[in-house]
GROMACS .gro file of C-alpha atoms in nm:
model
  300
    1UNK     CA    1  -5.147  -2.086   0.904
    2UNK     CA    2  -4.960  -1.840   0.622
    3UNK     CA    3  -4.562  -1.847   0.669
    4UNK     CA    4  -4.468  -1.504   0.612
    5UNK     CA    5  -4.132  -1.489   0.413
    6UNK     CA    6  -3.844  -1.284   0.549
    7UNK     CA    7  -3.794  -0.916   0.571
    8UNK     CA    8  -3.505  -0.929   0.375
    9UNK     CA    9  -3.669  -1.182   0.075
   10UNK     CA   10  -3.933  -0.978   0.088
   11UNK     CA   11  -3.699  -0.647  -0.014
   12UNK     CA   12  -3.549  -0.808  -0.252
   13UNK     CA   13  -3.846  -0.937  -0.443
   14UNK     CA   14  -4.010  -0.566  -0.428
   15UNK     CA   15  -3.633  -0.401  -0.569
   16UNK     CA   16  -3.645  -0.680  -0.849
   17UNK     CA   17  -4.051  -0.559  -0.917
   18UNK     CA   18  -3.935  -0.219  -0.939
   19UNK     CA   19  -3.655  -0.277  -1.149
   20UNK     CA   20  -3.828  -0.496  -1.371
   21UNK     CA   21  -4.119  -0.174  -1.417
   22UNK     CA   22  -3.851   0.067  -1.465
   23UNK     CA   23  -3.667  -0.150  -1.742
   24UNK     CA   24  -4.019  -0.175  -1.919
   25UNK     CA   25  -4.041   0.195  -1.902
   26UNK     CA   26  -3.735   0.266  -2.036
   27UNK     CA   27  -3.770  -0.017  -2.333
   28UNK     CA   28  -4.106   0.195  -2.390
   29UNK     CA   29  -3.969   0.516  -2.429
   30UNK     CA   30  -3.732   0.385  -2.611
   31UNK     CA   31  -3.976   0.225  -2.885
   32UNK     CA   32  -4.179   0.554  -2.905
   33UNK     CA   33  -4.471   0.478  -2.695
   34UNK     CA   34  -4.392   0.674  -2.354
   35UNK     CA   35  -4.155   1.026  -2.310
   36UNK     CA   36  -4.103   1.087  -1.943
   37UNK     CA   37  -3.889   0.917  -1.725
   38UNK     CA   38  -3.933   0.996  -1.344
   39UNK     CA   39  -3.598   0.820  -1.269
   40UNK     CA   40  -3.441   0.845  -0.904
   41UNK     CA   41  -3.073   0.825  -0.918
   42UNK     CA   42  -3.019   0.748  -0.554
   43UNK     CA   43  -3.237   0.488  -0.500
   44UNK     CA   44  -3.070   0.219  -0.316
   45UNK     CA   45  -3.315  -0.062  -0.404
   46UNK     CA   46  -3.110  -0.130  -0.714
   47UNK     CA   47  -2.886   0.019  -0.955
   48UNK     CA   48  -3.066   0.276  -1.193
   49UNK     CA   49  -2.773   0.310  -1.386
   50UNK     CA   50  -2.736  -0.062  -1.483
   51UNK     CA   51  -3.131  -0.027  -1.627
   52UNK     CA   52  -3.080   0.271  -1.839
   53UNK     CA   53  -2.744   0.082  -1.980
   54UNK     CA   54  -2.896  -0.237  -2.029
   55UNK     CA   55  -3.152  -0.050  -2.290
   56UNK     CA   56  -2.918   0.187  -2.408
   57UNK     CA   57  -2.606   0.037  -2.472
   58UNK     CA   58  -2.742  -0.182  -2.772
   59UNK     CA   59  -2.879   0.125  -2.950
   60UNK     CA   60  -2.753   0.279  -3.253
   61UNK     CA   61  -2.570   0.570  -3.224
   62UNK     CA   62  -2.776   0.867  -3.380
   63UNK     CA   63  -3.075   0.592  -3.395
   64UNK     CA   64  -3.459   0.746  -3.343
   65UNK     CA   65  -3.464   0.474  -3.032
   66UNK     CA   66  -3.145   0.669  -2.878
   67UNK     CA   67  -3.277   0.991  -2.930
   68UNK     CA   68  -3.606   0.934  -2.795
   69UNK     CA   69  -3.452   0.809  -2.506
   70UNK     CA   70  -3.208   1.092  -2.437
   71UNK     CA   71  -3.481   1.390  -2.530
   72UNK     CA   72  -3.708   1.182  -2.257
   73UNK     CA   73  -3.473   1.212  -1.981
   74UNK     CA   74  -3.394   1.579  -2.049
   75UNK     CA   75  -3.735   1.641  -2.009
   76UNK     CA   76  -3.751   1.456  -1.699
   77UNK     CA   77  -3.425   1.675  -1.578
   78UNK     CA   78  -3.267   1.309  -1.523
   79UNK     CA   79  -2.977   1.431  -1.805
   80UNK     CA   80  -2.875   1.728  -1.586
   81UNK     CA   81  -2.892   1.535  -1.246
   82UNK     CA   82  -2.657   1.297  -1.385
   83UNK     CA   83  -2.446   1.578  -1.517
   84UNK     CA   84  -2.457   1.704  -1.174
   85UNK     CA   85  -2.372   1.397  -1.048
   86UNK     CA   86  -1.996   1.395  -1.166
   87UNK     CA   87  -1.934   1.666  -0.885
   88UNK     CA   88  -1.999   1.408  -0.640
   89UNK     CA   89  -1.753   1.275  -0.420
   90UNK     CA   90  -1.919   0.940  -0.339
   91UNK     CA   91  -1.699   0.708  -0.610
   92UNK     CA   92  -1.999   0.469  -0.646
   93UNK     CA   93  -2.226   0.732  -0.770
   94UNK     CA   94  -1.999   0.878  -0.984
   95UNK     CA   95  -1.939   0.515  -1.138
   96UNK     CA   96  -2.304   0.560  -1.196
   97UNK     CA   97  -2.321   0.846  -1.337
   98UNK     CA   98  -2.036   0.784  -1.571
   99UNK     CA   99  -2.219   0.448  -1.712
  100UNK     CA  100  -2.516   0.638  -1.766
  101UNK     CA  101  -2.335   0.918  -1.992
  102UNK     CA  102  -2.146   0.674  -2.157
  103UNK     CA  103  -2.477   0.440  -2.223
  104UNK     CA  104  -2.653   0.777  -2.385
  105UNK     CA  105  -2.342   0.913  -2.587
  106UNK     CA  106  -2.423   1.219  -2.431
  107UNK     CA  107  -2.118   1.464  -2.600
  108UNK     CA  108  -2.198   1.790  -2.428
  109UNK     CA  109  -2.084   1.546  -2.143
  110UNK     CA  110  -1.730   1.513  -2.170
  111UNK     CA  111  -1.617   1.867  -2.051
  112UNK     CA  112  -1.724   1.708  -1.711
  113UNK     CA  113  -1.588   1.390  -1.759
  114UNK     CA  114  -1.227   1.410  -1.885
  115UNK     CA  115  -1.125   1.565  -1.506
  116UNK     CA  116  -1.260   1.209  -1.355
  117UNK     CA  117  -0.977   1.035  -1.559
  118UNK     CA  118  -0.726   1.169  -1.287
  119UNK     CA  119  -0.939   1.031  -1.018
  120UNK     CA  120  -0.738   0.885  -0.751
  121UNK     CA  121  -1.016   0.577  -0.769
  122UNK     CA  122  -0.913   0.336  -1.055
  123UNK     CA  123  -1.289   0.208  -1.068
  124UNK     CA  124  -1.429   0.559  -1.166
  125UNK     CA  125  -1.145   0.652  -1.398
  126UNK     CA  126  -1.154   0.362  -1.575
  127UNK     CA  127  -1.542   0.372  -1.585
  128UNK     CA  128  -1.514   0.763  -1.667
  129UNK     CA  129  -1.261   0.572  -1.964
  130UNK     CA  130  -1.524   0.357  -2.063
  131UNK     CA  131  -1.801   0.611  -2.115
  132UNK     CA  132  -1.577   0.876  -2.325
  133UNK     CA  133  -1.483   0.574  -2.527
  134UNK     CA  134  -1.825   0.499  -2.588
  135UNK     CA  135  -1.948   0.900  -2.673
  136UNK     CA  136  -1.598   0.953  -2.894
  137UNK     CA  137  -1.541   1.207  -3.161
  138UNK     CA  138  -1.199   1.434  -3.150
  139UNK     CA  139  -1.290   1.615  -2.774
  140UNK     CA  140  -1.301   1.249  -2.604
  141UNK     CA  141  -1.030   1.116  -2.787
  142UNK     CA  142  -0.776   1.451  -2.692
  143UNK     CA  143  -0.884   1.378  -2.353
  144UNK     CA  144  -0.828   1.023  -2.329
  145UNK     CA  145  -0.467   1.066  -2.492
  146UNK     CA  146  -0.407   1.370  -2.241
  147UNK     CA  147  -0.478   1.107  -1.989
  148UNK     CA  148  -0.204   0.872  -2.065
  149UNK     CA  149   0.086   1.130  -2.013
  150UNK     CA  150   0.006   1.071  -1.638
  151UNK     CA  151  -0.163   0.725  -1.618
  152UNK     CA  152   0.085   0.571  -1.887
  153UNK     CA  153  -0.062   0.299  -2.144
  154UNK     CA  154  -0.310   0.167  -1.870
  155UNK     CA  155  -0.541  -0.088  -2.105
  156UNK     CA  156  -0.855   0.054  -2.031
  157UNK     CA  157  -0.734   0.429  -2.202
  158UNK     CA  158  -0.591   0.256  -2.473
  159UNK     CA  159  -0.872   0.067  -2.542
  160UNK     CA  160  -1.105   0.371  -2.469
  161UNK     CA  161  -0.887   0.588  -2.693
  162UNK     CA  162  -0.901   0.334  -2.994
  163UNK     CA  163  -1.270   0.331  -2.972
  164UNK     CA  164  -1.314   0.677  -2.942
  165UNK     CA  165  -1.049   0.843  -3.189
  166UNK     CA  166  -1.213   0.976  -3.488
  167UNK     CA  167  -1.052   0.882  -3.878
  168UNK     CA  168  -0.703   1.009  -3.920
  169UNK     CA  169  -0.667   1.097  -3.564
  170UNK     CA  170  -0.442   0.811  -3.416
  171UNK     CA  171  -0.209   0.859  -3.784
  172UNK     CA  172  -0.189   1.202  -3.701
  173UNK     CA  173  -0.069   1.174  -3.353
  174UNK     CA  174   0.182   0.944  -3.472
  175UNK     CA  175   0.280   1.129  -3.752
  176UNK     CA  176   0.356   1.444  -3.602
  177UNK     CA  177   0.609   1.358  -3.326
  178UNK     CA  178   0.548   1.678  -3.157
  179UNK     CA  179   0.401   1.504  -2.837
  180UNK     CA  180   0.644   1.192  -2.810
  181UNK     CA  181   0.522   1.151  -2.433
  182UNK     CA  182   0.172   1.016  -2.612
  183UNK     CA  183   0.333   0.829  -2.874
  184UNK     CA  184   0.339   0.471  -2.679
  185UNK     CA  185  -0.053   0.509  -2.662
  186UNK     CA  186  -0.106   0.578  -3.004
  187UNK     CA  187   0.040   0.322  -3.125
  188UNK     CA  188  -0.122   0.056  -2.920
  189UNK     CA  189  -0.431   0.225  -2.969
  190UNK     CA  190  -0.342   0.193  -3.390
  191UNK     CA  191  -0.272  -0.149  -3.326
  192UNK     CA  192  -0.594  -0.231  -3.142
  193UNK     CA  193  -0.826  -0.070  -3.395
  194UNK     CA  194  -0.621  -0.271  -3.666
  195UNK     CA  195  -0.682   0.028  -3.972
  196UNK     CA  196  -0.410   0.003  -4.213
  197UNK     CA  197  -0.355   0.389  -4.267
  198UNK     CA  198  -0.163   0.370  -3.957
  199UNK     CA  199   0.077   0.132  -4.093
  200UNK     CA  200   0.352   0.380  -4.215
  201UNK     CA  201   0.350   0.584  -3.931
  202UNK     CA  202   0.402   0.279  -3.744
  203UNK     CA  203   0.687   0.174  -3.960
  204UNK     CA  204   0.854   0.478  -3.910
  205UNK     CA  205   0.849   0.474  -3.549
  206UNK     CA  206   1.009   0.155  -3.546
  207UNK     CA  207   1.265   0.297  -3.791
  208UNK     CA  208   1.348   0.612  -3.584
  209UNK     CA  209   1.151   0.588  -3.222
  210UNK     CA  210   1.279   0.497  -2.906
  211UNK     CA  211   1.355   0.142  -2.713
  212UNK     CA  212   1.023   0.156  -2.582
  213UNK     CA  213   0.794   0.302  -2.911
  214UNK     CA  214   1.002   0.062  -3.146
  215UNK     CA  215   0.874  -0.257  -2.895
  216UNK     CA  216   0.522  -0.093  -2.946
  217UNK     CA  217   0.504  -0.040  -3.286
  218UNK     CA  218   0.632  -0.415  -3.380
  219UNK     CA  219   0.354  -0.532  -3.163
  220UNK     CA  220   0.118  -0.284  -3.308
  221UNK     CA  221   0.198  -0.393  -3.649
  222UNK     CA  222   0.131  -0.760  -3.600
  223UNK     CA  223  -0.193  -0.741  -3.429
  224UNK     CA  224  -0.297  -0.507  -3.736
  225UNK     CA  225  -0.168  -0.812  -3.941
  226UNK     CA  226   0.046  -0.587  -4.159
  227UNK     CA  227   0.205  -0.765  -4.441
  228UNK     CA  228   0.390  -0.510  -4.551
  229UNK     CA  229   0.560  -0.484  -4.204
  230UNK     CA  230   0.708  -0.829  -4.251
  231UNK     CA  231   1.082  -0.711  -4.367
  232UNK     CA  232   1.112  -0.439  -4.139
  233UNK     CA  233   1.019  -0.652  -3.837
  234UNK     CA  234   1.249  -0.911  -3.975
  235UNK     CA  235   1.524  -0.622  -3.927
  236UNK     CA  236   1.420  -0.565  -3.561
  237UNK     CA  237   1.514  -0.892  -3.474
  238UNK     CA  238   1.905  -0.804  -3.466
  239UNK     CA  239   1.760  -0.463  -3.242
  240UNK     CA  240   2.041  -0.411  -2.976
  241UNK     CA  241   1.706  -0.403  -2.725
  242UNK     CA  242   1.554  -0.741  -2.627
  243UNK     CA  243   1.248  -0.564  -2.603
  244UNK     CA  244   1.239  -0.525  -2.974
  245UNK     CA  245   1.363  -0.885  -3.083
  246UNK     CA  246   1.085  -0.999  -2.872
  247UNK     CA  247   0.807  -0.816  -2.994
  248UNK     CA  248   0.920  -0.870  -3.327
  249UNK     CA  249   0.950  -1.201  -3.299
  250UNK     CA  250   0.566  -1.208  -3.193
  251UNK     CA  251   0.477  -0.980  -3.422
  252UNK     CA  252   0.631  -1.201  -3.735
  253UNK     CA  253   0.441  -1.551  -3.558
  254UNK     CA  254   0.088  -1.345  -3.581
  255UNK     CA  255   0.163  -1.242  -3.947
  256UNK     CA  256   0.268  -1.591  -4.001
  257UNK     CA  257   0.568  -1.482  -4.166
  258UNK     CA  258   0.682  -1.869  -4.325
  259UNK     CA  259   0.956  -1.757  -4.474
  260UNK     CA  260   1.128  -1.549  -4.196
  261UNK     CA  261   1.127  -1.927  -4.019
  262UNK     CA  262   1.530  -1.920  -4.052
  263UNK     CA  263   1.567  -1.610  -3.912
  264UNK     CA  264   1.342  -1.642  -3.592
  265UNK     CA  265   1.516  -1.995  -3.539
  266UNK     CA  266   1.800  -1.786  -3.452
  267UNK     CA  267   1.691  -1.646  -3.201
  268UNK     CA  268   1.640  -1.950  -3.003
  269UNK     CA  269   2.031  -1.941  -2.908
  270UNK     CA  270   1.963  -1.544  -2.857
  271UNK     CA  271   2.153  -1.412  -2.505
  272UNK     CA  272   1.806  -1.327  -2.357
  273UNK     CA  273   1.547  -1.591  -2.238
  274UNK     CA  274   1.239  -1.437  -2.301
  275UNK     CA  275   1.370  -1.383  -2.667
  276UNK     CA  276   1.468  -1.751  -2.707
  277UNK     CA  277   1.090  -1.789  -2.533
  278UNK     CA  278   0.883  -1.556  -2.817
  279UNK     CA  279   1.074  -1.693  -3.056
  280UNK     CA  280   0.985  -2.073  -2.973
  281UNK     CA  281   0.624  -1.964  -2.927
  282UNK     CA  282   0.603  -1.799  -3.295
  283UNK     CA  283   0.819  -2.110  -3.438
  284UNK     CA  284   0.545  -2.334  -3.320
  285UNK     CA  285   0.307  -2.154  -3.469
  286UNK     CA  286   0.455  -2.082  -3.762
  287UNK     CA  287   0.509  -2.516  -3.788
  288UNK     CA  288   0.124  -2.518  -3.697
  289UNK     CA  289   0.033  -2.306  -3.990
  290UNK     CA  290   0.266  -2.523  -4.233
  291UNK     CA  291   0.147  -2.854  -4.146
  292UNK     CA  292  -0.199  -2.738  -4.155
  293UNK     CA  293  -0.131  -2.613  -4.496
  294UNK     CA  294   0.078  -2.924  -4.592
  295UNK     CA  295   0.099  -3.247  -4.423
  296UNK     CA  296   0.478  -3.330  -4.531
  297UNK     CA  297   0.633  -3.063  -4.309
  298UNK     CA  298   0.613  -3.278  -4.104
  299UNK     CA  299   0.822  -3.517  -4.172
  300UNK     CA  300   1.100  -3.267  -4.292
   0.00000   0.00000   0.00000
């Protein structure tokens, strides 16, 4: 007597087979052995967007494989349907559309993705930010930078901005000072990008920015491993604001600034416990570096 599988298991198996078949079809188009992709975005059996993104994500920008995939989606009408899907109200559908557009790096979709950065659903705005970061370019960077004015230095926005910004975009924002409300996000993005063309603007911001901007500049310079910033960071250890002193202490630890051991040691008596903790952590880091270079330091 044959044993029938539960209905739920059968449906899962069918969905898995359809998903595998679609993935093979998408891979075939990317490889050049197909030219059409009849995809139903509203197929509830499995996440179509995930399948397309899995294939498109590793492909290099402007590569032949990605171009073939984009052309096939346009021919099949899927690309237009995805862009039109950005007008839907269903958050899950919006996330799927954003994921496909980001994976395909469809730059013409930027004007439709940008408004989603203001979505009340954090998952939707985060997915739109990641898509814009993936697409890149001046329009994506401007949209992400503008979004930080309302949402602040939210991690997803800053990471996407660091990824999307073209050469010298961040440096120009930091140098212009015409948009002070955006300087914090720009400084964080500069630190994540780790391009030394931003060291000069960050040092200027550390010298004359607000307390918040000075603290962010210290952290960014530390992330960038900007050795030329050590003198300015050492001076920042005596800043009136505890956030700046703490950020400077952390940055000097990240820079392995052994010559500043004494200055950091003085912060162990700082009036703010958070500054003392940061100084202690940096001193431990410096001690480990010195120990690895000269075992005799352990006996001093």
